[in-house]
Amino acid sequence: MLAFLLDPHIWLAFVTLTALELVLGIDNIIFISILVDKLPPQQREKARRLGLFLALFMRVGLLMGLSWIVGLTAPLFSAAGIDFTGRMLILASGGAFLVWKSGGEIRGLFAGDDHQPNAAGKARLGLAAAILQITVIDIVFSLDSIITAVGMVDEVPVMVAAVVVSVGLMMAFAGGIGRFVAAYPTIKMLALAFLVLVGTALMAEGVGYTIPKGYIYTAMGFALAVELLNLRLRHQVADAVLSDESARVGAGRLPRRGSASRM
């Protein structure tokens, strides 16, 4: 056991896998953040934590059933020259759900639903419905995450430790990410577009066409960087306009030079 813990290759695998799990978990966090934003404020943190606990439970459970995971990669049937596996069917179904849900959220933003505080707006989603949708997408993301982990590391304890640490870090940052996404409509639109892109990639993988995730994350990272620069520019312009208006108001209140002497 001590030799296992002191093995530098084990620690390298742990750090690498933890970092990879965090990257793969970004889309999970974004989906949960957007979904819980439609709940009443007092239920959001509960739903967010419950969703991430479900993600942790599913990932560890899948690791405990590695034989079942391996079985999902076995062909079930063939159609149009493609050997379909259980994993492909799950990814295709989950990707379709993600595209449908994210597309609906984008339509809602254009319809103005995001700015309605009544029952027709953010609070229209019940806690049970939110948890059900989070569970569905957790299954898809967990399966994709664990299959990636199995392909990288042979030691199950290392996989479990990396998953637990990565989900713990996701819990620590999920609230801040959720508030940031909810505070800026353009960031929320970008996040939803990211989820549509991820869902499309999952659907493509479900029919045998693999889109490298590095391309997706690089494109979205670049788009996020540009949008952050736009946000900073808009803030600077707004501050400059506010300062200019304040200066004009202050100048208008100052008495003219001749008026004071006449008094």
Short mmCIF file of C-alpha atoms in Angstrom, two decimals:
data_model
loop_
_atom_site.label_atom_id
_atom_site.label_comp_id
_atom_site.label_asym_id
_atom_site.label_seq_id
_atom_site.Cartn_x
_atom_site.Cartn_y
_atom_site.Cartn_z
CA MET A 1 0.00 0.00 0.00
CA LEU A 2 2.81 2.41 0.91
CA ALA A 3 4.64 1.59 -2.31
CA PHE A 4 1.42 2.29 -4.20
CA LEU A 5 1.06 5.73 -2.57
CA LEU A 6 4.72 6.61 -3.14
CA ASP A 7 4.70 5.64 -6.81
CA PRO A 8 5.18 8.87 -8.83
CA HIS A 9 3.35 7.35 -11.79
CA ILE A 10 0.26 6.91 -9.61
CA TRP A 11 0.33 10.56 -8.57
CA LEU A 12 0.91 11.70 -12.15
CA ALA A 13 -2.06 9.62 -13.29
CA PHE A 14 -4.17 11.02 -10.43
CA VAL A 15 -3.36 14.67 -11.22
CA THR A 16 -3.83 14.18 -14.97
CA LEU A 17 -7.13 12.37 -14.55
CA THR A 18 -8.41 14.92 -12.02
CA ALA A 19 -7.64 17.77 -14.43
CA LEU A 20 -9.32 15.89 -17.28
CA GLU A 21 -12.40 15.18 -15.15
CA LEU A 22 -12.64 18.88 -14.32
CA VAL A 23 -12.51 19.82 -18.00
CA LEU A 24 -15.11 17.18 -18.87
CA GLY A 25 -17.25 18.40 -15.97
CA ILE A 26 -17.49 21.99 -17.20
CA ASP A 27 -20.44 21.24 -19.47
CA ASN A 28 -22.14 19.41 -16.58
CA ILE A 29 -21.73 22.45 -14.31
CA ILE A 30 -23.04 24.81 -17.01
CA PHE A 31 -26.13 22.68 -17.62
CA ILE A 32 -26.90 22.43 -13.89
CA SER A 33 -26.30 26.17 -13.39
CA ILE A 34 -28.67 27.17 -16.18
CA LEU A 35 -31.32 24.72 -15.03
CA VAL A 36 -31.30 25.67 -11.34
CA ASP A 37 -31.52 29.36 -12.28
CA LYS A 38 -35.14 28.67 -13.22
CA LEU A 39 -35.92 27.52 -9.66
CA PRO A 40 -36.99 29.77 -6.78
CA PRO A 41 -33.90 31.33 -5.12
CA GLN A 42 -34.26 29.30 -1.93
CA GLN A 43 -34.09 26.01 -3.87
CA ARG A 44 -31.17 26.74 -6.20
CA GLU A 45 -28.27 25.82 -3.93
CA LYS A 46 -30.03 22.63 -2.82
CA ALA A 47 -30.66 21.57 -6.42
CA ARG A 48 -27.10 22.46 -7.45
CA ARG A 49 -25.51 20.39 -4.69
CA LEU A 50 -27.93 17.51 -5.18
CA GLY A 51 -27.17 17.47 -8.90
CA LEU A 52 -23.42 17.31 -8.28
CA PHE A 53 -23.86 14.64 -5.60
CA LEU A 54 -25.81 12.60 -8.16
CA ALA A 55 -22.96 13.09 -10.63
CA LEU A 56 -20.48 11.83 -8.02
CA PHE A 57 -22.67 8.86 -7.11
CA MET A 58 -23.13 7.86 -10.74
CA ARG A 59 -19.44 8.17 -11.57
CA VAL A 60 -18.34 6.07 -8.59
CA GLY A 61 -21.12 3.57 -9.27
CA LEU A 62 -20.02 3.21 -12.88
CA LEU A 63 -16.44 2.68 -11.74
CA MET A 64 -17.61 -0.11 -9.47
CA GLY A 65 -19.30 -1.74 -12.45
CA LEU A 66 -16.44 -1.68 -14.92
CA SER A 67 -17.51 -4.99 -16.44
CA TRP A 68 -20.84 -3.39 -17.36
CA ILE A 69 -19.01 -0.40 -18.83
CA VAL A 70 -16.89 -2.71 -20.97
CA GLY A 71 -20.06 -4.47 -22.10
CA LEU A 72 -21.49 -1.18 -23.33
CA THR A 73 -18.76 -1.02 -25.97
CA ALA A 74 -19.80 -4.36 -27.50
CA PRO A 75 -21.87 -4.12 -30.72
CA LEU A 76 -25.62 -4.61 -30.27
CA PHE A 77 -26.75 -4.36 -33.89
CA SER A 78 -25.62 -3.02 -37.25
CA ALA A 79 -27.35 -0.47 -39.46
CA ALA A 80 -26.11 1.53 -42.46
CA GLY A 81 -22.71 -0.08 -42.06
CA ILE A 82 -22.37 1.09 -38.43
CA ASP A 83 -22.04 -1.27 -35.47
CA PHE A 84 -24.11 0.37 -32.75
CA THR A 85 -23.18 -0.18 -29.09
CA GLY A 86 -25.00 0.59 -25.87
CA ARG A 87 -22.64 3.50 -25.25
CA MET A 88 -23.39 4.99 -28.66
CA LEU A 89 -27.14 4.80 -28.08
CA ILE A 90 -26.85 6.47 -24.66
CA LEU A 91 -24.62 9.23 -26.01
CA ALA A 92 -26.91 9.86 -28.99
CA SER A 93 -30.01 10.01 -26.78
CA GLY A 94 -28.31 12.25 -24.24
CA GLY A 95 -26.95 14.53 -26.96
CA ALA A 96 -30.41 14.88 -28.50
CA PHE A 97 -31.84 15.76 -25.07
CA LEU A 98 -29.09 18.33 -24.51
CA VAL A 99 -29.67 19.98 -27.89
CA TRP A 100 -33.44 20.02 -27.32
CA LYS A 101 -33.16 21.45 -23.80
CA SER A 102 -30.51 24.05 -24.66
CA GLY A 103 -32.36 25.08 -27.81
CA GLY A 104 -35.50 25.58 -25.74
CA GLU A 105 -33.58 27.76 -23.30
CA ILE A 106 -32.24 29.88 -26.17
CA ARG A 107 -35.78 30.34 -27.52
CA GLY A 108 -36.84 31.33 -24.01
CA LEU A 109 -34.17 34.04 -23.88
CA PHE A 110 -35.42 35.53 -27.14
CA ALA A 111 -39.01 35.33 -25.89
CA GLY A 112 -38.04 37.20 -22.72
CA ASP A 113 -38.90 34.35 -20.32
CA ASP A 114 -35.66 34.93 -18.45
CA HIS A 115 -36.83 38.37 -17.32
CA GLN A 116 -40.26 37.31 -16.02
CA PRO A 117 -40.26 36.90 -12.23
CA ASN A 118 -43.70 35.33 -12.03
CA ALA A 119 -44.75 31.71 -12.40
CA ALA A 120 -44.26 31.86 -16.16
CA GLY A 121 -40.62 32.82 -15.79
CA LYS A 122 -37.69 31.45 -13.86
CA ALA A 123 -39.74 29.80 -11.12
CA ARG A 124 -41.85 27.77 -13.55
CA LEU A 125 -39.63 24.71 -13.07
CA GLY A 126 -40.28 22.52 -10.04
CA LEU A 127 -37.49 21.02 -7.94
CA ALA A 128 -38.47 17.45 -8.84
CA ALA A 129 -38.51 18.25 -12.57
CA ALA A 130 -35.13 19.96 -12.30
CA ILE A 131 -33.58 17.00 -10.47
CA LEU A 132 -35.02 14.60 -13.07
CA GLN A 133 -33.48 16.54 -15.95
CA ILE A 134 -30.17 16.87 -14.09
CA THR A 135 -30.19 13.10 -13.50
CA VAL A 136 -30.72 12.39 -17.21
CA ILE A 137 -27.80 14.54 -18.29
CA ASP A 138 -25.64 13.33 -15.37
CA ILE A 139 -25.97 9.79 -16.74
CA VAL A 140 -24.67 10.88 -20.15
CA PHE A 141 -21.79 13.00 -18.86
CA SER A 142 -20.85 10.42 -16.22
CA LEU A 143 -20.70 7.64 -18.80
CA ASP A 144 -18.52 9.71 -21.11
CA SER A 145 -16.28 10.75 -18.21
CA ILE A 146 -15.79 7.23 -16.85
CA ILE A 147 -15.08 5.68 -20.24
CA THR A 148 -12.38 8.34 -20.69
CA ALA A 149 -10.98 7.51 -17.24
CA VAL A 150 -10.91 3.78 -17.97
CA GLY A 151 -8.94 4.47 -21.14
CA MET A 152 -6.33 6.47 -19.22
CA VAL A 153 -5.77 4.67 -15.92
CA ASP A 154 -5.77 1.01 -14.90
CA GLU A 155 -6.06 1.42 -11.11
CA VAL A 156 -9.66 1.75 -9.89
CA PRO A 157 -8.66 3.51 -6.59
CA VAL A 158 -6.92 6.22 -8.61
CA MET A 159 -10.04 6.68 -10.75
CA VAL A 160 -12.30 6.92 -7.68
CA ALA A 161 -9.98 9.41 -5.95
CA ALA A 162 -9.74 11.58 -9.08
CA VAL A 163 -13.53 11.56 -9.52
CA VAL A 164 -14.18 12.45 -5.87
CA VAL A 165 -11.64 15.31 -5.89
CA SER A 166 -12.85 16.69 -9.24
CA VAL A 167 -16.52 16.66 -8.17
CA GLY A 168 -15.54 18.28 -4.87
CA LEU A 169 -13.83 21.10 -6.78
CA MET A 170 -16.85 21.37 -9.05
CA MET A 171 -19.05 21.82 -5.97
CA ALA A 172 -16.75 24.55 -4.68
CA PHE A 173 -16.89 26.57 -7.90
CA ALA A 174 -20.38 25.69 -9.21
CA GLY A 175 -22.13 28.46 -7.27
CA GLY A 176 -19.81 31.17 -8.56
CA ILE A 177 -20.04 29.88 -12.12
CA GLY A 178 -23.82 29.75 -11.88
CA ARG A 179 -24.10 33.33 -10.59
CA PHE A 180 -21.70 34.56 -13.27
CA VAL A 181 -23.65 32.87 -16.06
CA ALA A 182 -26.98 34.14 -14.71
CA ALA A 183 -25.72 37.73 -14.29
CA TYR A 184 -24.73 38.24 -17.94
CA PRO A 185 -27.25 37.35 -20.69
CA THR A 186 -24.52 37.19 -23.35
CA ILE A 187 -22.51 34.72 -21.25
CA LYS A 188 -25.66 32.66 -20.73
CA MET A 189 -26.28 32.61 -24.48
CA LEU A 190 -22.68 31.55 -25.05
CA ALA A 191 -23.03 28.79 -22.44
CA LEU A 192 -26.21 27.51 -24.09
CA ALA A 193 -24.50 27.56 -27.49
CA PHE A 194 -21.67 25.56 -25.91
CA LEU A 195 -24.19 22.97 -24.67
CA VAL A 196 -25.77 22.75 -28.13
CA LEU A 197 -22.30 22.14 -29.57
CA VAL A 198 -21.56 19.46 -26.95
CA GLY A 199 -24.93 17.82 -27.59
CA THR A 200 -24.28 17.79 -31.34
CA ALA A 201 -20.87 16.19 -30.74
CA LEU A 202 -22.49 13.52 -28.55
CA MET A 203 -25.09 12.79 -31.23
CA ALA A 204 -22.35 12.52 -33.86
CA GLU A 205 -20.42 10.14 -31.62
CA GLY A 206 -23.60 8.14 -31.17
CA VAL A 207 -23.67 7.39 -34.90
CA GLY A 208 -19.97 6.64 -35.22
CA TYR A 209 -18.46 10.06 -36.00
CA THR A 210 -16.09 11.29 -33.31
CA ILE A 211 -15.43 15.03 -33.02
CA PRO A 212 -12.27 15.58 -30.93
CA LYS A 213 -13.25 17.33 -27.70
CA GLY A 214 -10.10 19.43 -27.89
CA TYR A 215 -11.51 21.24 -30.91
CA ILE A 216 -14.77 21.96 -29.10
CA TYR A 217 -13.18 23.22 -25.90
CA THR A 218 -10.61 25.31 -27.79
CA ALA A 219 -13.31 27.00 -29.88
CA MET A 220 -15.50 27.70 -26.88
CA GLY A 221 -12.54 28.88 -24.81
CA PHE A 222 -11.65 31.37 -27.54
CA ALA A 223 -15.28 32.53 -27.78
CA LEU A 224 -15.41 32.97 -23.99
CA ALA A 225 -12.19 34.99 -24.00
CA VAL A 226 -13.58 37.31 -26.69
CA GLU A 227 -16.85 37.73 -24.77
CA LEU A 228 -14.97 38.54 -21.55
CA LEU A 229 -13.06 41.23 -23.43
CA ASN A 230 -16.38 42.58 -24.74
CA LEU A 231 -17.78 42.67 -21.21
CA ARG A 232 -14.76 44.57 -19.97
CA LEU A 233 -15.01 47.02 -22.86
CA ARG A 234 -18.72 47.60 -22.20
CA HIS A 235 -18.01 48.23 -18.52
CA GLN A 236 -15.30 50.75 -19.38
CA VAL A 237 -17.60 52.56 -21.83
CA ALA A 238 -20.42 52.60 -19.26
CA ASP A 239 -18.08 53.96 -16.58
CA ALA A 240 -16.81 56.65 -18.95
CA VAL A 241 -20.37 57.71 -19.83
CA LEU A 242 -21.33 57.79 -16.15
CA SER A 243 -18.27 59.87 -15.25
CA ASP A 244 -19.02 62.28 -18.09
CA GLU A 245 -22.64 62.68 -16.97
CA SER A 246 -21.55 63.23 -13.37
CA ALA A 247 -19.09 65.88 -14.48
CA ARG A 248 -21.80 67.66 -16.48
CA VAL A 249 -24.22 67.58 -13.55
CA GLY A 250 -21.54 68.93 -11.22
CA ALA A 251 -20.65 71.70 -13.65
CA GLY A 252 -24.30 72.67 -13.96
CA ARG A 253 -24.63 73.11 -10.22
CA LEU A 254 -21.62 75.44 -9.93
CA PRO A 255 -22.56 79.16 -9.87
CA ARG A 256 -21.29 81.33 -12.65
CA ARG A 257 -18.43 83.69 -11.79
CA GLY A 258 -20.43 86.88 -12.29
CA SER A 259 -23.49 85.77 -10.36
CA ALA A 260 -21.68 85.47 -7.01
CA SER A 261 -20.21 88.99 -7.25
CA ARG A 262 -23.58 90.52 -8.10
CA MET A 263 -25.07 89.03 -4.95
#
